[in-house]
Each structure stands twice: as C-alpha cells, then as structure tokens.
Amino acid sequence: MAASRRVVVTGMGIISPLGNELETTWQNILAGRSGAKTVTAFDVTEYPTKFAAPVENFDDVNHLDVKTKRRVDEFVQYGLVASKHAIENSGLELNSIDSSRIGVSIGSGIGGLDTIEKNALTLDKRGPRKISPFFVPGAIVNMVSGLVSIEYGLHGPNLSIVTACSSGNHSIGFSARSISHGDCDVMITGGSEMAITPLGLGGFSAVTALSTNNENPTKASRPWDKDRDGFVLGDGAGVLVLEEYEHAKARSANIFAEVTGFGMSSDAFHMTAPAEDGKGAKQAMISALKDADLDSSKIDYINAHGTSTPLGDIIEANAIADIFSTSQEHIAVSSTKSMTGHLLGAAGAIESIFSILSLRDNRLPPTINLDNLDGDAPKLNYVANESQEKEINCVLNNSFGFGGTNASLVFSKI
C-alpha cells in the first residue's frame, strides 16, 4: 500500500450459496457448480423472478447463542459466523494481542432487510407497541462489526462501510490502509448480506435487474453470454483477517497473499446504470495498479464484477481490454457470480477470497454458462465453463455498485 507498512491476508471465512466452509466452497467453485434454485422460503407465484442463490444448511455451522440468533438479522449471523471461521483460520490468539491494535470493518449493501420487512408488517397488522425492541439494533449495518468487537473484546477501529455492491471491496481496502498507516495491526474485514426476502426479490425484480430464466435457474447467471438477461440474487458473507506483515511473520502465520493495491472512483453518471464509456471502472483499476506500483502486464487474473447484466458486462470487459491492451492474450478474466449469484455488499469480500485462493492454487475459477460469447465482448480469456491451471502471481478484483461507486483491489503472492 502507499504507506510503508505491508498488509497481508492471514485468515478467511465464508458463508455462501456453495458452502459454509472455505475449502468446500472453493472446490464447488472450481467444479463449476451453481447455487441458484427456485425460492421456497416464501411464495413466489406472482414474482417475475422465482429463483435466487440462498445460503443452505446454515444451522450446521451457526453455533451462536440462542439470544443472539433471536435478536439479530440473519445477515448479522452470517457475518458473525464467517468472522469466527476467519479468525480460527488465521490462528490468531486475539487475547494475546493488545486489543486496541485490532479493528473490525464488515460492511453490507442493505443490512437487515428481513428484519425491517417483518417489523413493518408487525406495525401494519398489530400496531407500534408490538415492534421488537431488537428491531433497530438487530438490523443496522454496523451490528456485525459491533458484535465481533464485543465478542472478542477488540478496541481498535469499529466501523462498517455501505457502498452498495462495492461494500466488501471498500471495507477490505480501507482496512488495509488502516494497518498500512499504523492505526492498527490487525483488521477483521469483509461484507455480509441477506436480501432474498419477499421485499428484496420484489425490489430487484421491479428495477428489472434480475434474470427471469425461471425454467433453468442454474443456467440463469451467464456473464458475457449473448443470452444473459440479468443477475441472480445471492446471500452470504466473506470475512478476511488482514495483518501487518512483520506482525504476521513474528508469529509464523500462514500468509495467503499480500494486499498490494486499492483503487476507487465514481461514475458520476446514473443511479443504477454504469457509465457507458467505462471511465469509472477504468479509473478504479488504474488507481489500484498505481497503488500497487504494478504494470498492467503483471496481472495474471481478474475476478470481474461480471453480474450477467446486458449493459454492465460489456462495459467492464471493454474497460479491461483498454487497460490490458498489450496483454490480452495473457490476462484471464472470469466471473464467479455465474455460480454464487450476486451477493451485493458481500460480493467483493467473497470474490476477494476466491481471488486469493486462485493465487494459492494457481487455478482460475470458471465463468459457467458462457456458451455463446456476446459478439460485442472483446476477445479475452473468460475461462469459459471449466477452470484452468495457470501460474498466478497477481490478481485484481473488481466491485461496482449502484450510485456509481467503484472499488478495485490487487492481491499478490508474497
């Protein structure tokens, strides 16, 4: 990063439509499995989109106490369990470290939509006196960070970033800078989301963002394919443990990767549509490369935002082609959203984890359902339908959100 202190990733945890454990999820990604299925949690008869990519079997890993489960939204629970897994994965003994040097930043795009929705219905049907006293604290975005801080007694930075679908990447980037600039030595960071609710599915349907391929949910998310018709809504959480390099070395930590670059920008164009010239996307990527002090030719793989929307996919791909014009044959680009769906504020964190695992294993996760490349898409290696082996030293991860907010991260082998 820009300041002198280096930042590394020493732990990761995940709750996803493809598994609630790191290695299981990764193997499902490499195998090209889809987490999309018809929604059964509520009646979708009247919905134009009747499917999504939910978290399943969460009770198998959700060992939170009964009070916590009753008081907080499920997105908070996802974030708490993913944080626990990430801390365990890091091998950190938190009680042996100065607690003022450990912080938390776990964001969300929407927050406790399910809790908001249920309490609104309670208000309508039973009146204001029946609203839960845990409605507000159980639904607000920063409660994941707050409860992680409380659970582990952490007195460092405690914040949550809300930048729509860029929330996860912004959280990781600002957490890395907090360590780099000396505010702390360890940050627990990422994103969490649970938006597959009647209101969530209905809202994204209303804005015509979702695929309506109800007959074949597993084929619905198809980034860069000519037949794509919108994204698949997904739920889950991704959490990373970031650590100052010397701090990690001193305890002989397992280091997955180094956070070497972070870039941001704004489209300043439209509430929901990306800027047609791709200027915002390009600026975020270029800024991340500059922060990492890397030439574009050094990037081996890009985990793209790639949502499977008609407009966004081509804009991002053209932006990538412009930046990496001298290395198009070298660069690999794929969208893991083809399998997980779009996890909104958790997307960047989960996709950062996949990017880091690609570095570790020298394996490119595929873009599934890419059967007929859109004729307007530039000729890149989109890792169509099957994972590929490749020597990978540096990866870039993109996240772009409503409101025109963009964030790119660079991770490198150490």
Short mmCIF file of C-alpha atoms in Angstrom, two decimals, residues 37-399:
data_model
loop_
_atom_site.label_atom_id
_atom_site.label_comp_id
_atom_site.label_asym_id
_atom_site.label_seq_id
_atom_site.Cartn_x
_atom_site.Cartn_y
_atom_site.Cartn_z
CA LYS A 37 -32.51 -22.64 -7.26
CA THR A 38 -36.20 -21.92 -7.02
CA VAL A 39 -37.09 -19.92 -3.91
CA THR A 40 -39.02 -21.97 -1.37
CA ALA A 41 -38.74 -19.74 1.71
CA PHE A 42 -41.78 -17.74 0.61
CA ASP A 43 -44.46 -17.82 -2.10
CA VAL A 44 -43.04 -16.58 -5.40
CA THR A 45 -46.08 -17.30 -7.55
CA GLU A 46 -46.60 -13.66 -8.51
CA TYR A 47 -42.92 -12.77 -8.88
CA PRO A 48 -41.38 -12.35 -12.33
CA THR A 49 -38.20 -13.95 -10.94
CA LYS A 50 -38.81 -17.06 -8.87
CA PHE A 51 -35.28 -18.16 -8.03
CA ALA A 52 -32.14 -17.00 -6.23
CA ALA A 53 -28.91 -18.34 -4.70
CA PRO A 54 -29.56 -18.76 -0.95
CA VAL A 55 -27.37 -19.96 1.86
CA GLU A 56 -28.30 -23.52 2.83
CA ASN A 57 -27.64 -25.68 5.90
CA PHE A 58 -26.58 -22.62 7.88
CA ASP A 59 -27.80 -24.22 11.10
CA ASP A 60 -24.98 -26.77 10.73
CA VAL A 61 -22.40 -24.02 11.37
CA ASN A 62 -24.49 -21.43 13.23
CA HIS A 63 -23.46 -22.09 16.80
CA LEU A 64 -24.37 -18.63 18.06
CA ASP A 65 -26.19 -18.47 21.35
CA VAL A 66 -29.98 -18.50 21.28
CA LYS A 67 -30.30 -14.87 22.37
CA THR A 68 -28.09 -13.62 19.56
CA LYS A 69 -29.94 -15.66 16.95
CA ARG A 70 -33.27 -14.31 18.21
CA ARG A 71 -32.16 -10.69 18.39
CA VAL A 72 -30.26 -10.05 15.16
CA ASP A 73 -30.97 -10.32 11.46
CA GLU A 74 -29.64 -13.28 9.53
CA PHE A 75 -27.12 -11.10 7.66
CA VAL A 76 -25.57 -10.32 11.06
CA GLN A 77 -25.45 -14.01 11.86
CA TYR A 78 -23.74 -14.78 8.56
CA GLY A 79 -21.11 -12.13 9.29
CA LEU A 80 -20.51 -13.35 12.84
CA VAL A 81 -20.00 -16.98 11.78
CA ALA A 82 -17.78 -16.03 8.82
CA SER A 83 -15.71 -13.87 11.19
CA LYS A 84 -15.33 -16.74 13.63
CA HIS A 85 -14.16 -19.01 10.82
CA ALA A 86 -11.70 -16.38 9.54
CA ILE A 87 -10.20 -15.84 13.00
CA GLU A 88 -9.83 -19.57 13.53
CA ASN A 89 -8.31 -19.90 10.05
CA SER A 90 -5.76 -17.20 10.89
CA GLY A 91 -4.50 -18.96 14.01
CA LEU A 92 -4.54 -15.65 15.87
CA GLU A 93 -4.76 -15.74 19.65
CA LEU A 94 -6.62 -12.46 20.00
CA ASN A 95 -6.35 -12.34 23.78
CA SER A 96 -2.55 -12.29 23.49
CA ILE A 97 -2.55 -9.07 21.40
CA ASP A 98 -3.13 -5.50 22.54
CA SER A 99 -6.87 -5.19 21.86
CA SER A 100 -6.53 -1.54 20.87
CA ARG A 101 -4.47 -2.70 17.87
CA ILE A 102 -7.23 -4.94 16.44
CA GLY A 103 -10.17 -3.49 14.49
CA VAL A 104 -13.26 -4.61 12.61
CA SER A 105 -14.84 -3.33 9.40
CA ILE A 106 -17.58 -5.52 7.93
CA GLY A 107 -19.97 -3.81 5.55
CA SER A 108 -23.27 -4.55 3.83
CA GLY A 109 -25.16 -3.14 0.90
CA ILE A 110 -28.61 -3.17 2.51
CA GLY A 111 -28.35 -4.61 6.03
CA GLY A 112 -31.21 -6.24 7.89
CA LEU A 113 -33.84 -6.23 5.17
CA ASP A 114 -35.61 -9.31 6.52
CA THR A 115 -35.90 -7.76 10.00
CA ILE A 116 -37.06 -4.42 8.59
CA GLU A 117 -39.68 -6.15 6.46
CA LYS A 118 -41.03 -8.30 9.30
CA ASN A 119 -41.28 -5.38 11.71
CA ALA A 120 -43.03 -3.24 9.09
CA LEU A 121 -45.63 -5.99 8.74
CA THR A 122 -45.96 -6.16 12.52
CA LEU A 123 -46.54 -2.42 12.66
CA ASP A 124 -49.21 -2.66 9.97
CA LYS A 125 -51.04 -5.64 11.46
CA ARG A 126 -50.55 -5.27 15.21
CA GLY A 127 -49.50 -1.67 15.87
CA PRO A 128 -46.37 0.10 17.13
CA ARG A 129 -46.35 -1.49 20.61
CA LYS A 130 -45.66 -4.89 19.06
CA ILE A 131 -42.49 -3.84 17.26
CA SER A 132 -39.50 -5.75 18.62
CA PRO A 133 -37.13 -3.78 20.87
CA PHE A 134 -34.35 -5.50 18.92
CA PHE A 135 -35.63 -4.26 15.57
CA VAL A 136 -33.21 -1.34 15.18
CA PRO A 137 -30.06 -2.81 16.79
CA GLY A 138 -30.70 -6.16 15.10
CA ALA A 139 -30.98 -4.68 11.61
CA ILE A 140 -28.46 -1.83 11.35
CA VAL A 141 -25.48 -2.40 9.07
CA ASN A 142 -22.73 -1.84 11.65
CA MET A 143 -24.01 -4.52 14.04
CA VAL A 144 -21.79 -7.21 12.52
CA SER A 145 -18.69 -5.18 13.30
CA GLY A 146 -20.10 -4.18 16.66
CA LEU A 147 -20.84 -7.72 17.81
CA VAL A 148 -17.50 -9.06 16.55
CA SER A 149 -15.78 -6.32 18.56
CA ILE A 150 -17.87 -7.18 21.62
CA GLU A 151 -17.41 -10.94 21.27
CA TYR A 152 -13.62 -10.72 21.13
CA GLY A 153 -13.08 -7.58 23.20
CA LEU A 154 -11.50 -5.61 20.35
CA HIS A 155 -10.92 -1.90 21.00
CA GLY A 156 -9.44 -0.81 17.67
CA PRO A 157 -11.39 0.74 14.77
CA ASN A 158 -15.03 -0.40 14.67
CA LEU A 159 -16.85 0.66 11.50
CA SER A 160 -18.98 -0.51 8.59
CA ILE A 161 -18.88 0.77 5.03
CA VAL A 162 -22.04 0.93 2.92
CA THR A 163 -21.37 1.41 -0.79
CA ALA A 164 -23.93 -0.92 -2.34
CA CYS A 165 -22.22 -3.78 -4.19
CA SER A 166 -18.77 -2.28 -3.60
CA SER A 167 -19.11 -2.50 0.20
CA GLY A 168 -16.94 -5.59 0.59
CA ASN A 169 -14.07 -4.26 -1.51
CA HIS A 170 -14.18 -0.82 0.11
CA SER A 171 -14.13 -2.46 3.55
CA ILE A 172 -11.05 -4.52 2.69
CA GLY A 173 -9.28 -1.59 1.05
CA PHE A 174 -9.84 0.84 3.90
CA SER A 175 -8.95 -1.83 6.45
CA ALA A 176 -5.65 -2.42 4.65
CA ARG A 177 -4.95 1.30 4.72
CA SER A 178 -5.75 1.45 8.43
CA ILE A 179 -3.00 -1.11 9.02
CA SER A 180 -0.64 0.43 6.48
CA HIS A 181 -0.92 3.85 8.12
CA GLY A 182 -0.42 2.48 11.62
CA ASP A 183 -3.92 2.77 13.08
CA CYS A 184 -3.86 -0.92 14.00
CA ASP A 185 -2.02 -4.17 13.35
CA VAL A 186 -4.96 -6.48 12.60
CA MET A 187 -8.32 -5.89 10.88
CA ILE A 188 -11.21 -8.32 10.58
CA THR A 189 -12.96 -7.18 7.42
CA GLY A 190 -15.38 -8.06 4.64
CA GLY A 191 -19.08 -7.97 3.89
CA SER A 192 -22.35 -9.72 4.67
CA GLU A 193 -25.77 -9.75 3.03
CA MET A 194 -29.14 -11.48 3.27
CA ALA A 195 -31.57 -9.96 0.76
CA ILE A 196 -33.51 -12.98 -0.50
CA THR A 197 -36.74 -11.85 1.12
CA PRO A 198 -40.14 -11.03 -0.39
CA LEU A 199 -39.24 -7.34 -0.48
CA GLY A 200 -35.67 -7.91 -1.68
CA LEU A 201 -36.61 -10.22 -4.55
CA GLY A 202 -39.54 -7.98 -5.42
CA GLY A 203 -37.46 -4.81 -5.31
CA PHE A 204 -34.72 -6.06 -7.61
CA SER A 205 -37.38 -7.50 -9.92
CA ALA A 206 -39.07 -4.10 -10.02
CA VAL A 207 -35.87 -2.43 -11.20
CA THR A 208 -35.62 -5.18 -13.88
CA ALA A 209 -32.16 -6.19 -12.70
CA LEU A 210 -32.82 -9.92 -12.28
CA SER A 211 -32.80 -12.79 -14.74
CA THR A 212 -36.23 -14.32 -15.41
CA ASN A 213 -34.93 -17.70 -16.57
CA ASN A 214 -37.23 -19.48 -14.13
CA GLU A 215 -37.12 -22.78 -16.05
CA ASN A 216 -33.34 -23.15 -15.64
CA PRO A 217 -32.08 -21.30 -12.53
CA THR A 218 -28.62 -22.89 -12.67
CA LYS A 219 -28.22 -21.54 -16.22
CA ALA A 220 -29.51 -18.04 -15.43
CA SER A 221 -26.29 -16.31 -14.42
CA ARG A 222 -24.28 -16.21 -17.63
CA PRO A 223 -21.83 -13.28 -17.72
CA TRP A 224 -20.77 -12.18 -21.24
CA ASP A 225 -23.04 -14.75 -22.87
CA LYS A 226 -25.27 -13.33 -25.61
CA ASP A 227 -28.38 -14.73 -23.88
CA ARG A 228 -27.79 -13.15 -20.45
CA ASP A 229 -30.80 -11.28 -19.10
CA GLY A 230 -29.92 -10.11 -15.58
CA PHE A 231 -28.26 -11.21 -12.37
CA VAL A 232 -29.19 -13.84 -9.79
CA LEU A 233 -29.69 -12.57 -6.24
CA GLY A 234 -27.43 -14.31 -3.71
CA ASP A 235 -26.83 -14.33 0.05
CA GLY A 236 -23.78 -14.89 2.22
CA ALA A 237 -20.73 -13.38 3.89
CA GLY A 238 -16.99 -13.23 3.34
CA VAL A 239 -14.53 -12.16 6.03
CA LEU A 240 -10.75 -11.77 5.84
CA VAL A 241 -8.17 -11.28 8.57
CA LEU A 242 -5.66 -8.65 7.48
CA GLU A 243 -2.43 -8.30 9.38
CA GLU A 244 0.68 -6.15 9.29
CA TYR A 245 3.39 -8.20 7.60
CA GLU A 246 6.01 -8.13 10.36
CA HIS A 247 3.32 -8.89 12.93
CA ALA A 248 2.30 -11.95 10.91
CA LYS A 249 5.90 -13.06 10.36
CA ALA A 250 6.70 -12.79 14.06
CA ARG A 251 4.09 -15.41 14.88
CA SER A 252 4.95 -17.59 11.84
CA ALA A 253 1.47 -17.10 10.42
CA ASN A 254 0.29 -18.78 7.24
CA ILE A 255 0.19 -15.89 4.76
CA PHE A 256 -2.23 -16.34 1.87
CA ALA A 257 -1.44 -13.14 -0.03
CA GLU A 258 -0.42 -9.52 0.26
CA VAL A 259 -2.86 -6.65 -0.29
CA THR A 260 -0.80 -4.54 -2.66
CA GLY A 261 -3.29 -2.17 -4.30
CA PHE A 262 -6.60 -0.40 -3.72
CA GLY A 263 -8.36 1.93 -6.13
CA MET A 264 -11.66 3.82 -6.04
CA SER A 265 -13.73 6.01 -8.33
CA SER A 266 -17.21 7.29 -9.11
CA ASP A 267 -19.06 7.07 -12.41
CA ALA A 268 -20.95 10.29 -11.58
CA PHE A 269 -23.47 9.14 -14.17
CA HIS A 270 -26.67 7.34 -13.06
CA MET A 271 -28.39 5.82 -10.00
CA THR A 272 -28.20 2.22 -11.25
CA ALA A 273 -26.58 2.10 -14.71
CA PRO A 274 -22.79 2.12 -15.19
CA ALA A 275 -21.20 4.89 -17.23
CA GLU A 276 -21.30 3.76 -20.83
CA ASP A 277 -17.69 4.74 -21.54
CA GLY A 278 -16.45 2.62 -18.62
CA LYS A 279 -14.43 5.57 -17.32
CA GLY A 280 -15.25 4.89 -13.66
CA ALA A 281 -14.34 1.21 -13.88
CA LYS A 282 -11.10 2.04 -15.66
CA GLN A 283 -10.16 4.69 -13.12
CA ALA A 284 -10.65 2.28 -10.19
CA MET A 285 -8.49 -0.39 -11.82
CA ILE A 286 -5.79 2.06 -12.87
CA SER A 287 -5.69 3.54 -9.36
CA ALA A 288 -5.34 0.06 -7.83
CA LEU A 289 -2.45 -0.74 -10.19
CA LYS A 290 -0.78 2.57 -9.38
CA ASP A 291 -1.19 1.94 -5.65
CA ALA A 292 0.39 -1.49 -6.13
CA ASP A 293 3.16 0.02 -8.29
CA LEU A 294 2.41 -2.63 -10.91
CA ASP A 295 2.31 -2.50 -14.68
CA SER A 296 -0.89 -3.96 -16.10
CA SER A 297 1.12 -6.79 -17.69
CA LYS A 298 1.85 -8.16 -14.21
CA ILE A 299 -1.80 -9.00 -13.52
CA ASP A 300 -2.47 -12.67 -14.28
CA TYR A 301 -6.16 -12.91 -13.39
CA ILE A 302 -9.12 -10.59 -12.87
CA ASN A 303 -12.14 -11.64 -10.84
CA ALA A 304 -14.60 -9.37 -12.61
CA HIS A 305 -17.72 -7.72 -11.26
CA GLY A 306 -19.42 -9.57 -14.13
CA THR A 307 -23.03 -9.66 -12.92
CA SER A 308 -24.67 -11.09 -16.08
CA THR A 309 -26.46 -7.88 -16.98
CA PRO A 310 -26.71 -6.87 -20.66
CA LEU A 311 -25.08 -3.46 -20.19
CA GLY A 312 -22.62 -3.88 -17.32
CA ASP A 313 -20.75 -6.93 -18.57
CA ILE A 314 -19.68 -5.36 -21.86
CA ILE A 315 -18.73 -2.04 -20.26
CA GLU A 316 -16.46 -3.77 -17.75
CA ALA A 317 -14.93 -6.09 -20.35
CA ASN A 318 -14.15 -3.17 -22.66
CA ALA A 319 -12.60 -1.27 -19.76
CA ILE A 320 -10.39 -4.28 -19.01
CA ALA A 321 -9.44 -4.63 -22.66
CA ASP A 322 -8.44 -0.96 -22.81
CA ILE A 323 -6.20 -1.18 -19.73
CA PHE A 324 -4.69 -4.56 -20.61
CA SER A 325 -4.45 -3.95 -24.37
CA THR A 326 -0.85 -5.14 -24.54
CA SER A 327 -1.52 -8.35 -22.62
CA GLN A 328 -4.97 -9.52 -23.72
CA GLU A 329 -3.66 -12.96 -24.57
CA HIS A 330 -2.03 -13.19 -21.14
CA ILE A 331 -4.88 -11.93 -18.98
CA ALA A 332 -7.62 -14.25 -17.70
CA VAL A 333 -10.99 -12.82 -16.65
CA SER A 334 -13.83 -14.71 -15.04
CA SER A 335 -16.98 -14.08 -13.04
CA THR A 336 -17.66 -16.33 -10.06
CA LYS A 337 -21.09 -14.68 -9.86
CA SER A 338 -22.02 -17.18 -12.57
CA MET A 339 -22.06 -19.70 -9.70
CA THR A 340 -22.76 -17.78 -6.49
CA GLY A 341 -25.12 -15.19 -7.92
CA HIS A 342 -24.66 -11.57 -6.88
CA LEU A 343 -24.18 -11.19 -3.13
CA LEU A 344 -24.47 -7.40 -3.20
CA GLY A 345 -22.46 -5.94 -0.28
CA ALA A 346 -20.81 -9.30 0.40
CA ALA A 347 -19.79 -9.89 -3.22
CA GLY A 348 -16.43 -8.12 -3.14
CA ALA A 349 -15.33 -9.91 0.03
CA ILE A 350 -16.30 -13.37 -1.19
CA GLU A 351 -14.75 -12.71 -4.59
CA SER A 352 -11.57 -11.44 -2.92
CA ILE A 353 -11.39 -14.79 -1.16
CA PHE A 354 -11.77 -16.62 -4.48
CA SER A 355 -9.09 -14.38 -5.99
CA ILE A 356 -6.70 -15.19 -3.14
CA LEU A 357 -7.39 -18.92 -3.42
CA SER A 358 -6.65 -18.72 -7.15
CA LEU A 359 -3.24 -17.28 -6.20
CA ARG A 360 -2.66 -20.05 -3.70
CA ASP A 361 -3.60 -22.91 -6.02
CA ASN A 362 -2.68 -21.46 -9.44
CA ARG A 363 -6.21 -22.26 -10.59
CA LEU A 364 -8.57 -19.97 -12.49
CA PRO A 365 -12.20 -20.27 -11.43
CA PRO A 366 -14.52 -20.59 -14.42
CA THR A 367 -17.31 -18.47 -15.82
CA ILE A 368 -20.04 -21.07 -16.20
CA ASN A 369 -22.91 -20.87 -18.71
CA LEU A 370 -20.72 -18.98 -21.16
CA ASP A 371 -21.87 -20.93 -24.21
CA ASN A 372 -22.09 -18.16 -26.82
CA LEU A 373 -19.85 -15.15 -26.23
CA ASP A 374 -21.59 -11.85 -26.91
CA GLY A 375 -20.34 -10.53 -30.24
CA ASP A 376 -19.70 -7.12 -28.65
CA ALA A 377 -17.39 -8.56 -25.98
CA PRO A 378 -13.64 -8.09 -26.50
CA LYS A 379 -11.63 -11.24 -27.09
CA LEU A 380 -10.33 -12.11 -23.63
CA ASN A 381 -9.84 -15.44 -21.87
CA TYR A 382 -13.12 -15.60 -19.94
CA VAL A 383 -12.25 -19.08 -18.55
CA ALA A 384 -15.44 -20.42 -20.12
CA ASN A 385 -17.17 -23.27 -18.28
CA GLU A 386 -14.10 -25.07 -16.90
CA SER A 387 -11.37 -23.99 -14.51
CA GLN A 388 -7.87 -23.66 -15.88
CA GLU A 389 -4.38 -24.09 -14.45
CA LYS A 390 -2.07 -21.10 -14.69
CA GLU A 391 0.87 -19.65 -12.81
CA ILE A 392 -0.70 -16.74 -10.96
CA ASN A 393 1.29 -14.11 -9.08
CA CYS A 394 -1.01 -11.06 -9.05
CA VAL A 395 -4.78 -10.81 -9.21
CA LEU A 396 -7.24 -7.93 -9.45
CA ASN A 397 -10.80 -7.95 -8.08
CA ASN A 398 -13.50 -5.52 -9.22
CA SER A 399 -16.69 -4.41 -7.47
#
